[in-house]
Amino acid sequence: MQRMTRQRSAVTELLADLDDFRSAQQLHELLRAQGQGIGLATVYRTLQSLADGGEIDVLRSEDGEALYRRCERQEHHHHLVCRRCGATVEIDGPSVETWAAQVGAQHGFADIEHTIELTGTCATCTGTET
Ligand SMILES: [Zn+2]
Ligand SMILES: [Zn+2]
Ligand SMILES: [Zn+2]
């Protein structure tokens, strides 16, 4: 139990230092580089339980890999992610929220949830940054 807690806080602290979404594999490598004796399976489990508890955000890369990030915002939001470098912007989608609620209501559904992530190429990667 003690061991689990220490590994969990190592993962949480690492995520707090990172701005972009990272895969479990990448996070594991970073932890090893810090000298943490933590197995990849433990990293996966820890990330899963943090995600289940809503403490971190998860999204799928284009090849289906799970990517993790600790968001600054606790409330519901969306992400705009650069598919080349992983740079992430947290965004609101007020018209999406309205649309989702309306479509749900039309079909008599309650407790509507949705996950919408936008991917693109950021200004740095396209070289258009001023
Ligand atoms: Zn977020
Ligand atoms: Zn980029
Ligand atoms: Zn939304």
CSV table of C-alpha atoms and ligand atoms in Angstrom, one decimal:
chain,number,residue,atom,x,y,z
A,1,MET,CA,0.0,0.0,0.0
A,2,GLN,CA,2.8,2.4,1.0
A,3,ARG,CA,4.6,1.5,-2.2
A,4,MET,CA,1.5,2.1,-4.3
A,5,THR,CA,1.1,5.5,-2.8
A,6,ARG,CA,4.7,6.5,-3.5
A,7,GLN,CA,4.5,5.4,-7.1
A,8,ARG,CA,1.2,7.2,-7.6
A,9,SER,CA,2.6,10.4,-6.3
A,10,ALA,CA,5.7,10.1,-8.6
A,11,VAL,CA,3.3,9.7,-11.6
A,12,THR,CA,1.1,12.6,-10.4
A,13,GLU,CA,4.1,14.9,-9.9
A,14,LEU,CA,5.5,14.1,-13.3
A,15,LEU,CA,2.2,14.9,-14.9
A,16,ALA,CA,2.0,18.2,-13.1
A,17,ASP,CA,5.3,19.2,-14.7
A,18,LEU,CA,4.2,18.3,-18.3
A,19,ASP,CA,2.0,20.4,-20.5
A,20,ASP,CA,1.3,18.0,-23.3
A,21,PHE,CA,-0.4,14.6,-23.6
A,22,ARG,CA,2.1,11.7,-23.2
A,23,SER,CA,1.7,8.0,-23.6
A,24,ALA,CA,2.2,5.6,-20.7
A,25,GLN,CA,5.4,4.4,-22.4
A,26,GLN,CA,6.8,8.0,-22.6
A,27,LEU,CA,5.9,8.7,-18.9
A,28,HIS,CA,7.5,5.4,-17.9
A,29,GLU,CA,10.7,6.4,-19.7
A,30,LEU,CA,10.7,9.9,-18.0
A,31,LEU,CA,10.2,8.2,-14.5
A,32,ARG,CA,13.1,5.8,-15.2
A,33,ALA,CA,15.2,8.8,-16.2
A,34,GLN,CA,14.4,10.4,-12.8
A,35,GLY,CA,15.6,7.2,-11.1
A,36,GLN,CA,12.2,5.9,-10.1
A,37,GLY,CA,12.1,2.1,-9.9
A,38,ILE,CA,8.7,1.7,-11.4
A,39,GLY,CA,7.4,-0.9,-13.9
A,40,LEU,CA,5.5,-0.1,-17.0
A,41,ALA,CA,2.6,-2.2,-15.8
A,42,THR,CA,2.4,-0.1,-12.6
A,43,VAL,CA,2.5,3.1,-14.7
A,44,TYR,CA,-0.4,1.8,-16.8
A,45,ARG,CA,-2.4,0.9,-13.7
A,46,THR,CA,-1.7,4.2,-11.9
A,47,LEU,CA,-2.7,6.2,-15.0
A,48,GLN,CA,-5.9,4.1,-15.4
A,49,SER,CA,-6.9,4.7,-11.8
A,50,LEU,CA,-6.1,8.4,-12.0
A,51,ALA,CA,-8.2,8.6,-15.2
A,52,ASP,CA,-11.1,6.7,-13.6
A,53,GLY,CA,-11.0,9.1,-10.7
A,54,GLY,CA,-11.2,12.0,-13.1
A,55,GLU,CA,-7.8,13.4,-11.9
A,56,ILE,CA,-6.3,13.3,-15.3
A,57,ASP,CA,-7.5,13.5,-18.9
A,58,VAL,CA,-7.2,10.8,-21.4
A,59,LEU,CA,-7.3,11.0,-25.2
A,60,ARG,CA,-6.6,8.6,-28.1
A,61,SER,CA,-3.9,9.4,-30.5
A,62,GLU,CA,-4.6,8.8,-34.2
A,63,ASP,CA,-3.1,5.3,-33.9
A,64,GLY,CA,-5.3,4.5,-31.0
A,65,GLU,CA,-2.8,4.8,-28.2
A,66,ALA,CA,-4.0,6.3,-24.9
A,67,LEU,CA,-2.4,9.7,-24.0
A,68,TYR,CA,-2.5,11.2,-20.6
A,69,ARG,CA,-2.3,14.7,-19.2
A,70,ARG,CA,-3.2,16.5,-16.0
A,71,CYS,CA,-5.4,19.4,-16.9
A,72,GLU,CA,-5.4,22.7,-15.2
A,73,ARG,CA,-9.1,22.9,-15.4
A,74,GLN,CA,-11.3,20.5,-13.4
A,75,GLU,CA,-14.6,21.4,-15.2
A,76,HIS,CA,-15.7,20.0,-18.5
A,77,HIS,CA,-13.7,21.2,-21.5
A,78,HIS,CA,-12.2,20.1,-24.8
A,79,HIS,CA,-8.7,19.9,-26.3
A,80,LEU,CA,-7.1,21.2,-29.5
A,81,VAL,CA,-4.1,19.0,-30.0
A,82,CYS,CA,-1.2,19.3,-32.5
A,83,ARG,CA,-0.8,16.0,-34.2
A,84,ARG,CA,2.9,16.6,-34.8
A,85,CYS,CA,4.3,17.9,-31.5
A,86,GLY,CA,1.4,17.2,-29.1
A,87,ALA,CA,1.0,20.9,-28.1
A,88,THR,CA,-2.4,21.2,-26.4
A,89,VAL,CA,-4.8,24.0,-25.9
A,90,GLU,CA,-7.8,23.7,-23.6
A,91,ILE,CA,-10.9,25.0,-25.3
A,92,ASP,CA,-14.6,25.6,-24.6
A,93,GLY,CA,-17.4,24.4,-26.9
A,94,PRO,CA,-20.5,26.2,-25.8
A,95,SER,CA,-22.4,25.5,-29.0
A,96,VAL,CA,-21.3,21.8,-28.7
A,97,GLU,CA,-22.7,21.7,-25.2
A,98,THR,CA,-26.1,23.1,-26.3
A,99,TRP,CA,-26.2,20.8,-29.3
A,100,ALA,CA,-25.5,17.7,-27.2
A,101,ALA,CA,-28.2,18.6,-24.6
A,102,GLN,CA,-30.7,19.3,-27.4
A,103,VAL,CA,-30.0,16.0,-29.3
A,104,GLY,CA,-30.2,14.1,-26.0
A,105,ALA,CA,-33.5,15.7,-25.0
A,106,GLN,CA,-35.0,15.1,-28.5
A,107,HIS,CA,-34.4,11.3,-28.0
A,108,GLY,CA,-35.5,11.3,-24.4
A,109,PHE,CA,-31.9,10.6,-23.1
A,110,ALA,CA,-30.7,12.0,-19.8
A,111,ASP,CA,-27.2,12.3,-18.4
A,112,ILE,CA,-25.7,13.0,-21.8
A,113,GLU,CA,-21.9,12.9,-21.9
A,114,HIS,CA,-19.5,13.5,-24.8
A,115,THR,CA,-15.9,13.5,-25.7
A,116,ILE,CA,-14.7,15.7,-28.5
A,117,GLU,CA,-11.1,16.4,-29.2
A,118,LEU,CA,-9.8,18.5,-32.1
A,119,THR,CA,-6.5,17.7,-33.8
A,120,GLY,CA,-4.6,19.8,-36.2
A,121,THR,CA,-1.1,21.3,-36.8
A,122,CYS,CA,0.0,24.1,-34.5
A,123,ALA,CA,1.4,27.4,-35.6
A,124,THR,CA,4.9,26.3,-34.5
A,125,CYS,CA,4.8,23.2,-36.7
A,126,THR,CA,3.4,24.9,-39.7
A,127,GLY,CA,5.9,27.7,-39.3
A,128,THR,CA,3.3,30.4,-39.3
A,129,GLU,CA,3.9,31.6,-35.8
A,130,THR,CA,4.7,35.3,-35.7
B,1,ZN,ZN,-7.8,19.3,-20.5
B,2,ZN,ZN,2.9,21.4,-33.2
B,3,ZN,ZN,-18.2,19.5,-24.1
